[in-house]
Short mmCIF file of C-alpha atoms and ligand atoms in Angstrom, two decimals:
data_model
loop_
_atom_site.label_atom_id
_atom_site.label_comp_id
_atom_site.label_asym_id
_atom_site.label_seq_id
_atom_site.Cartn_x
_atom_site.Cartn_y
_atom_site.Cartn_z
CA MET A 17 21.90 52.60 128.01
CA THR A 18 22.44 56.45 128.94
CA PRO A 19 21.40 57.31 133.12
CA THR A 20 19.70 59.62 131.60
CA SER A 21 17.62 57.44 128.83
CA PRO A 22 13.85 56.06 130.32
CA THR A 23 13.67 52.28 131.23
CA PRO A 24 13.15 49.53 127.95
CA SER A 25 9.22 49.36 128.45
CA PRO A 26 6.37 48.14 126.52
CA GLU A 27 6.10 52.34 125.08
CA THR A 28 9.84 51.32 123.75
CA LEU A 29 8.50 48.63 121.79
CA LEU A 30 5.81 49.66 120.31
CA SER A 31 7.05 52.63 118.93
CA GLN A 32 9.67 50.60 117.52
CA VAL A 33 7.23 48.13 115.81
CA ALA A 34 5.78 51.35 114.44
CA ASP A 35 9.28 52.78 113.17
CA THR A 36 9.60 49.40 111.40
CA LEU A 37 6.00 48.55 110.63
CA GLY A 38 6.00 52.27 109.08
CA ARG A 39 2.94 53.13 111.04
CA PRO A 40 1.59 52.51 114.06
CA VAL A 41 0.08 49.64 115.64
CA ALA A 42 -3.68 49.31 115.54
CA PRO A 43 -4.71 49.99 118.83
CA LEU A 44 -6.19 46.98 119.78
CA TRP A 45 -3.25 44.74 119.64
CA ALA A 46 -1.22 48.17 120.95
CA ASP A 47 -3.39 47.10 124.12
CA ALA A 48 -1.93 44.07 124.13
CA VAL A 49 1.25 44.66 124.14
CA ARG A 50 1.06 47.28 126.67
CA ALA A 51 -0.54 44.31 128.77
CA VAL A 52 1.45 41.55 128.44
CA PRO A 53 5.01 42.97 128.98
CA ARG A 54 7.66 41.24 127.04
CA ASP A 55 10.52 40.25 129.63
CA ARG A 56 7.91 38.72 131.72
CA PHE A 57 8.07 35.99 128.76
CA LEU A 58 11.69 35.79 128.42
CA PRO A 59 14.59 32.89 130.36
CA ASP A 60 17.17 34.94 131.91
CA ARG A 61 19.88 33.88 130.10
CA VAL A 62 18.97 35.12 125.75
CA TRP A 63 21.57 35.35 122.60
CA LEU A 64 22.18 38.32 120.77
CA ARG A 65 23.73 38.38 117.14
CA ASP A 66 27.64 38.89 118.13
CA GLY A 67 27.72 40.54 113.82
CA ASN A 68 29.97 37.67 112.80
CA GLY A 69 27.31 35.91 112.58
CA GLY A 70 27.00 34.62 115.92
CA TYR A 71 25.77 34.34 119.03
CA VAL A 72 27.25 35.85 122.45
CA PRO A 73 25.05 34.83 125.85
CA CYS A 74 23.75 37.98 127.69
CA ASP A 75 23.11 36.76 131.44
CA ARG A 76 19.58 39.10 133.67
CA ALA A 77 22.52 39.16 136.90
CA VAL A 78 25.15 40.48 135.00
CA GLU A 79 24.09 42.87 132.88
CA ALA A 80 20.23 43.51 133.86
CA GLU A 81 20.28 47.06 131.41
CA ARG A 82 21.32 45.57 128.35
CA TRP A 83 18.96 42.30 128.94
CA CYS A 84 16.18 45.02 129.56
CA GLU A 85 16.36 46.57 126.38
CA ALA A 86 17.35 43.65 124.41
CA ALA A 87 13.71 42.35 125.64
CA PHE A 88 11.40 45.40 124.86
CA SER A 89 13.58 45.85 121.63
CA ASP A 90 11.83 44.71 118.32
CA VAL A 91 14.63 42.18 118.03
CA PRO A 92 14.92 38.59 117.57
CA LEU A 93 16.01 37.36 120.64
CA VAL A 94 17.35 33.39 120.54
CA THR A 95 16.17 31.58 123.67
CA ARG A 96 17.76 28.37 122.58
CA ILE A 97 20.88 26.99 121.32
CA ARG A 98 22.66 23.79 120.01
CA GLU A 99 26.39 24.03 119.74
CA ASP A 100 27.94 21.53 117.55
CA ALA A 101 32.17 20.44 119.19
CA ASP A 102 33.42 22.29 115.66
CA GLY A 103 31.67 25.67 117.85
CA PHE A 104 28.62 26.15 115.05
CA GLN A 105 25.96 27.30 116.81
CA GLU A 106 22.50 26.07 115.84
CA PRO A 107 19.16 28.62 117.68
CA THR A 108 16.53 26.09 118.03
CA SER A 109 13.91 28.68 119.69
CA ALA A 110 13.21 32.06 119.41
CA ALA A 111 11.52 35.17 120.78
CA SER A 112 9.79 36.41 117.15
CA ALA A 113 10.83 39.74 116.44
CA PRO A 114 7.44 41.71 117.68
CA GLY A 115 6.93 43.99 114.26
CA THR A 116 6.77 40.30 112.59
CA VAL A 117 4.93 39.40 115.39
CA LEU A 118 2.29 42.18 114.86
CA ARG A 119 2.76 42.22 111.48
CA MET A 120 1.71 38.08 111.64
CA LEU A 121 -1.15 39.19 114.07
CA GLU A 122 -2.31 42.03 111.99
CA GLU A 123 -2.16 40.32 108.55
CA ALA A 124 -4.41 37.27 110.12
CA GLY A 125 -6.79 40.04 110.29
CA ILE A 126 -8.12 38.63 113.97
CA ALA A 127 -11.57 39.99 115.12
CA ASP A 128 -13.91 39.75 118.28
CA GLY A 129 -14.73 35.74 119.33
CA GLN A 130 -12.52 34.17 116.84
CA ARG A 131 -10.16 31.11 118.30
CA VAL A 132 -6.58 30.63 116.67
CA LEU A 133 -4.19 28.51 117.15
CA GLU A 134 -0.28 29.28 116.88
CA ILE A 135 2.25 26.66 115.60
CA GLY A 136 5.14 27.08 117.33
CA THR A 137 4.53 28.40 121.55
CA GLY A 138 8.80 29.62 122.10
CA THR A 139 8.37 32.07 125.06
CA GLY A 140 4.30 32.04 124.98
CA TYR A 141 5.39 35.59 124.28
CA HIS A 142 2.31 34.82 121.14
CA ALA A 143 -0.25 33.08 122.90
CA ALA A 144 0.04 36.03 125.89
CA LEU A 145 -0.66 38.58 123.35
CA LEU A 146 -3.68 36.26 121.44
CA ALA A 147 -5.12 35.15 125.09
CA HIS A 148 -4.93 38.78 125.80
CA ARG A 149 -6.92 39.81 122.38
CA LEU A 150 -9.27 37.03 122.29
CA GLY A 151 -9.65 35.30 125.40
CA ASP A 152 -7.63 32.87 127.38
CA GLY A 153 -10.46 29.96 126.58
CA ARG A 154 -10.10 31.37 122.27
CA VAL A 155 -6.89 30.06 121.76
CA VAL A 156 -4.35 26.72 121.57
CA SER A 157 -0.78 26.61 120.70
CA VAL A 158 1.70 23.83 120.14
CA GLU A 159 4.82 23.58 121.08
CA VAL A 160 7.06 20.09 119.90
CA ASP A 161 10.19 20.84 122.35
CA PRO A 162 7.65 19.21 125.87
CA ALA A 163 10.68 21.54 127.58
CA LEU A 164 9.81 24.94 126.52
CA ALA A 165 6.16 23.77 126.47
CA GLY A 166 6.31 23.06 130.28
CA THR A 167 8.12 26.54 130.45
CA ALA A 168 5.54 28.19 128.37
CA ARG A 169 2.80 26.67 130.48
CA ALA A 170 3.87 27.89 133.57
CA VAL A 171 5.40 31.52 132.22
CA LEU A 172 1.93 32.39 130.90
CA LYS A 173 -0.37 31.08 134.43
CA ALA A 174 2.28 33.51 136.62
CA ALA A 175 1.64 35.73 134.07
CA GLY A 176 -2.22 35.28 134.61
CA HIS A 177 -2.87 33.78 130.92
CA HIS A 178 -4.29 30.56 130.27
CA PRO A 179 -4.71 29.90 126.66
CA THR A 180 -4.10 25.81 125.64
CA VAL A 181 -0.74 24.25 125.48
CA VAL A 182 -0.32 21.33 123.74
CA THR A 183 2.94 19.38 123.59
CA GLY A 184 3.00 17.47 119.75
CA ASP A 185 3.45 18.39 116.74
CA GLY A 186 2.48 21.19 115.10
CA ALA A 187 2.08 19.59 111.65
CA LEU A 188 -0.97 17.48 113.34
CA GLY A 189 -2.45 20.35 114.61
CA HIS A 190 -4.65 19.71 117.23
CA ALA A 191 -8.05 17.88 116.33
CA ALA A 192 -9.34 18.29 119.64
CA ALA A 193 -9.96 21.79 119.76
CA ALA A 194 -10.41 22.57 116.14
CA PRO A 195 -11.64 23.95 113.83
CA TYR A 196 -10.23 27.36 114.11
CA ASP A 197 -10.48 30.23 112.06
CA ARG A 198 -7.01 31.48 112.27
CA ILE A 199 -3.98 29.30 112.06
CA ILE A 200 -0.55 31.30 112.61
CA ALA A 201 2.59 29.84 112.42
CA THR A 202 5.91 30.87 114.35
CA CYS A 203 8.15 28.39 112.60
CA SER A 204 7.84 28.48 108.50
CA VAL A 205 7.44 25.14 106.40
CA ARG A 206 7.83 23.89 102.75
CA ALA A 207 4.64 22.09 102.96
CA VAL A 208 0.86 23.56 104.47
CA PRO A 209 0.04 19.86 106.65
CA ALA A 210 -3.12 18.53 104.90
CA ALA A 211 -3.62 18.59 109.51
CA TRP A 212 -3.73 22.72 109.20
CA LEU A 213 -6.89 22.80 105.86
CA ALA A 214 -8.85 20.01 107.87
CA GLN A 215 -8.50 21.60 111.27
CA THR A 216 -9.80 25.83 109.28
CA PRO A 217 -13.15 26.29 108.24
CA PRO A 218 -14.38 28.06 105.07
CA GLY A 219 -13.58 31.39 104.91
CA GLY A 220 -10.38 30.78 107.81
CA ARG A 221 -7.78 32.31 107.46
CA LEU A 222 -3.70 30.66 107.49
CA VAL A 223 -0.23 33.18 107.99
CA VAL A 224 2.65 31.08 107.55
CA PRO A 225 5.99 31.82 107.27
CA TRP A 226 7.45 30.29 104.07
CA SER A 227 11.38 27.90 103.52
CA THR A 228 12.79 26.20 101.01
CA SER A 229 15.31 24.59 100.65
CA TRP A 230 17.23 27.22 98.76
CA ILE A 231 15.80 30.05 101.53
CA THR A 232 13.90 30.49 104.51
CA TYR A 233 11.87 33.92 103.95
CA GLY A 234 7.85 34.81 103.38
CA THR A 235 4.91 34.51 104.49
CA LEU A 236 2.23 33.45 103.26
CA VAL A 237 -1.34 33.89 103.75
CA LEU A 238 -4.02 31.96 102.84
CA THR A 239 -7.77 31.47 103.17
CA ARG A 240 -9.92 28.14 103.41
CA ARG A 241 -12.01 27.89 100.13
CA PRO A 242 -15.12 25.75 100.85
CA ASP A 243 -13.78 22.56 98.57
CA GLY A 244 -11.41 22.10 101.38
CA THR A 245 -8.06 23.58 99.37
CA ALA A 246 -6.72 26.72 100.31
CA ASP A 247 -4.91 29.83 98.20
CA GLY A 248 -3.58 32.79 98.81
CA ARG A 249 -0.35 35.19 98.60
CA PHE A 250 3.60 35.19 99.19
CA ALA A 251 4.68 38.83 100.94
CA GLY A 252 7.89 40.19 101.27
CA TYR A 253 9.28 38.76 105.04
CA GLY A 254 9.78 36.65 107.91
CA SER A 255 12.33 34.14 108.09
CA TYR A 256 11.72 31.41 110.86
CA MET A 257 13.59 27.76 111.38
CA VAL A 258 12.08 25.64 109.74
CA MET A 259 9.51 23.51 111.65
CA ARG A 260 10.76 20.40 112.90
CA GLY A 261 9.99 17.13 110.78
CA GLN A 262 10.41 19.45 108.08
CA ARG A 263 13.49 20.05 107.69
CA ALA A 264 16.26 17.99 104.86
CA GLU A 265 19.31 17.69 106.86
CA SER A 266 22.33 16.58 104.47
CA ASP A 267 25.79 17.29 104.97
CA LEU A 268 28.54 18.20 102.07
CA ASP A 269 31.24 16.97 103.94
CA ARG A 270 29.70 13.56 106.48
CA ASP A 271 27.12 12.52 102.85
CA LEU A 272 28.49 14.40 99.51
CA LEU A 273 32.09 14.99 98.84
CA ARG A 274 34.45 12.01 98.48
CA ASP A 275 38.20 11.96 97.66
CA GLY A 276 38.80 10.81 94.16
CA GLN A 277 35.33 12.17 92.68
CA ARG A 278 35.38 13.60 89.54
CA PRO A 279 33.06 16.40 89.14
CA ASP A 280 31.77 17.78 85.39
CA ARG A 281 33.80 20.37 84.93
CA SER A 282 32.40 23.61 82.70
CA GLY A 283 31.43 27.06 82.14
CA THR A 284 28.96 29.51 82.69
CA ALA A 285 28.37 33.67 82.39
CA LEU A 286 25.16 33.78 85.36
CA SER A 287 27.02 35.15 88.27
CA PRO A 288 26.56 32.56 90.96
CA TRP A 289 25.53 36.30 93.62
CA ALA A 290 22.19 36.13 91.43
CA VAL A 291 21.41 33.75 92.50
CA ALA A 292 22.39 32.97 96.26
CA GLY A 293 23.42 37.04 96.32
CA ASP A 294 21.59 40.27 98.55
CA ASP A 295 18.25 39.81 95.46
CA LEU A 296 16.05 37.55 97.77
CA ASP A 297 12.67 38.26 95.59
CA ALA A 298 15.59 35.76 92.43
CA GLN A 299 16.41 33.82 96.07
CA PHE A 300 12.15 32.74 96.48
CA ALA A 301 12.13 32.57 93.20
CA VAL A 302 14.82 29.52 92.19
CA GLY A 303 14.10 28.30 95.50
CA LEU A 304 10.74 28.15 94.39
CA ARG A 305 12.04 26.81 91.37
CA VAL A 306 14.53 23.70 91.96
CA PRO A 307 13.06 21.72 94.69
CA ASP A 308 15.22 20.36 97.66
CA VAL A 309 18.38 21.99 96.92
CA TRP A 310 20.53 24.07 98.59
CA HIS A 311 22.99 26.23 99.55
CA SER A 312 26.31 27.61 100.74
CA TRP A 313 28.65 29.77 100.40
CA ASP A 314 32.23 28.69 102.08
CA THR A 315 34.34 31.68 102.19
CA ALA A 316 38.21 29.33 103.53
CA THR A 317 40.21 31.73 102.86
CA ASP A 318 43.32 29.12 101.51
CA GLN A 319 41.31 29.61 98.31
CA ALA A 320 41.20 31.68 96.02
CA HIS A 321 37.50 32.45 94.74
CA THR A 322 34.59 32.40 96.81
CA ARG A 323 33.10 29.24 96.10
CA LEU A 324 29.10 28.82 95.81
CA TRP A 325 28.18 24.84 97.23
CA LEU A 326 25.05 23.48 96.28
CA ALA A 327 23.46 19.82 97.36
CA ASP A 328 20.30 17.72 97.23
CA ASP A 329 18.31 17.19 100.55
CA ALA A 330 18.41 13.26 99.38
CA ALA A 331 22.63 14.13 99.29
CA THR A 332 23.13 12.15 95.26
CA SER A 333 24.63 15.12 93.64
CA TRP A 334 26.74 18.15 94.63
CA ALA A 335 27.62 21.51 92.39
CA SER A 336 30.05 24.03 93.46
CA VAL A 337 30.35 27.56 90.78
CA ASP A 338 33.89 29.44 91.77
CA TYR A 339 33.34 33.37 92.42
CA ASP A 340 35.93 36.30 92.18
CA GLY A 341 33.30 39.32 93.30
CA ARG A 342 33.05 40.12 88.80
CA GLN A 343 29.78 40.43 87.95
CA THR A 344 29.93 39.01 84.25
CA ALA A 345 32.75 36.15 83.71
CA ASP A 346 33.70 32.94 82.41
CA PHE A 347 32.40 31.04 86.46
CA LEU A 348 34.07 27.64 87.08
CA VAL A 349 31.81 25.11 87.61
CA ARG A 350 32.14 21.83 89.12
CA GLN A 351 28.31 19.37 89.42
CA HIS A 352 28.90 16.00 90.48
CA GLY A 353 26.18 13.40 90.90
CA PRO A 354 23.06 12.46 88.44
CA ARG A 355 21.55 15.65 88.54
CA ARG A 356 23.02 19.04 87.15
CA LEU A 357 22.45 20.91 89.95
CA TRP A 358 23.67 24.12 89.02
CA ASP A 359 22.15 24.00 85.42
CA GLU A 360 18.61 23.92 87.02
CA VAL A 361 19.21 26.27 89.02
CA ALA A 362 20.59 28.30 86.05
CA ALA A 363 18.07 27.43 83.51
CA ALA A 364 15.15 28.41 86.90
CA HIS A 365 16.65 31.80 86.57
CA ARG A 366 17.05 32.53 82.72
CA GLN A 367 13.27 31.50 83.13
CA TRP A 368 12.28 34.21 86.13
CA VAL A 369 13.78 36.42 83.71
CA ARG A 370 11.65 35.66 81.10
CA ALA A 371 8.94 35.36 82.88
CA GLY A 372 9.74 39.50 83.44
CA GLU A 373 11.42 38.63 87.02
CA PRO A 374 8.21 38.71 89.68
CA ARG A 375 8.85 39.96 93.02
CA ILE A 376 7.75 37.66 96.23
CA ALA A 377 4.55 39.80 96.86
CA ASP A 378 3.72 38.73 93.00
CA HIS A 379 3.51 34.73 93.92
CA GLY A 380 0.70 33.00 94.80
CA LEU A 381 -0.42 30.04 95.56
CA THR A 382 -2.90 27.07 95.30
CA VAL A 383 -3.50 24.55 98.55
CA THR A 384 -4.92 20.94 97.09
CA ALA A 385 -4.81 17.40 99.34
CA THR A 386 -2.07 16.46 96.48
CA GLY A 387 0.05 19.56 97.21
CA HIS A 388 0.56 22.77 96.15
CA GLN A 389 1.00 24.66 92.83
CA VAL A 390 2.59 27.70 93.09
CA ARG A 391 1.80 31.14 90.41
CA ALA A 392 3.72 35.05 89.15
CA ARG A 393 2.40 37.60 87.12
CA ALA A 394 5.26 39.37 85.59
CA ARG A 395 7.11 42.75 88.05
CA ARG A 396 8.12 44.61 83.85
CA PRO A 397 7.60 42.97 80.88
CA PRO A 398 9.09 39.98 79.84
CA PRO A 399 12.95 40.51 77.31
C1 SAM B 4 10.20 31.03 116.73
S1 SAM B 4 10.20 29.75 117.80
C2 SAM B 4 8.25 30.83 118.71
C3 SAM B 4 8.12 31.53 119.09
C4 SAM B 4 7.21 31.59 119.98
N1 SAM B 4 6.21 31.85 119.05
C5 SAM B 4 7.21 33.00 120.86
O1 SAM B 4 6.22 33.81 120.70
O2 SAM B 4 8.44 33.51 121.26
C6 SAM B 4 9.92 28.78 117.30
C7 SAM B 4 9.23 26.88 117.66
O3 SAM B 4 8.89 26.14 116.78
C8 SAM B 4 8.58 25.23 117.65
N2 SAM B 4 8.66 24.06 116.59
C9 SAM B 4 9.20 23.63 115.53
N3 SAM B 4 8.85 22.50 114.71
C10 SAM B 4 7.66 22.10 115.55
C11 SAM B 4 6.49 21.54 115.19
N4 SAM B 4 6.93 20.57 114.51
N5 SAM B 4 5.65 21.62 115.86
C12 SAM B 4 5.46 22.76 116.66
N6 SAM B 4 6.34 23.14 117.73
C13 SAM B 4 7.41 23.12 116.33
C14 SAM B 4 10.36 25.43 117.89
O4 SAM B 4 10.26 24.77 119.45
C15 SAM B 4 10.38 26.93 118.61
O5 SAM B 4 9.97 27.37 119.72
#
């Protein structure tokens, strides 16, 4: 910040969010942003991106201006981090980017007098916006981490907001205060919990960030139908940490790779970059069509190639595909275990291309008591 630049404030934030959305924030939510200063909900230490895929701490006491600028910027701020012995940093809670929060609130179509359940209280900021807009008695927020729930309760109270903050597993919702006209999750799910449908009346709406093992991307907007099912569409924004209880934790080194394994070797003309590169629509499609398979790029410098690794959540099978940057070539594939994971991914990609490469927003989803079905309409005529 230069000495002449204005002190960051909710107005700074609103103008950044308007840039993100491509339009001004709806007036009632803009009022809420002005009345609920985000800095009051952030801990004194937040973690900022270091530009190399990691995070660096930013302490309010040490770097007050930088901390304040971050607080009123449209960026997600990591508020809790777990670091393992190898230095790998995994964020376990974050204050979501306000632009994403406001987009979800607007998507939820909230009206006066409605009751809302939020899943994932985190800092309490989102719950405070809701409480300001609807009134304390109409907002319930569930947080699985007891320490975060306790802090959020105290911070909310100090800021003059009194929504109900429940410590518990959000997958169960909060039956004691149901029904809710709207459910908004701020952690992503691979499957919509049955309790959420049970606690929403017909016509109620759910706004839920989505995740597959392949990619965490997209937001599902569902309407509860009178028969107890729900139906809706995906929107192409949102990338939230996966809800605790729905995370798969298989590990390549720990669970899958063993000395002496003799994987099958073959070649593929499908570039691994096509399924795991920068095309989020392709990644989303593969994630929906190949259940329980995750991927990771290995850029170890002792390899001639960048390597795409695939593994299943159950830790039975793995595959790797070497990539040298060329878009068409005979890429080397290794596959091991009962599932032929690259073959599954390549078949899913072929199916997606044949279906006319539907984008994320061309996908819809129906949730029933026994699971969910996805549908897609073609973006362009199939080849
Ligand atoms: C992105 S943060 C939420 C941001 C928050 N809405 C805010 O305004 O700061 C996601 C939160 O979901 C919580 N969470 C994860 N799994 C959960 C679960 N099963 N039930 C409830 N909360 C959960 C995490 O502990 C984390 O605080």
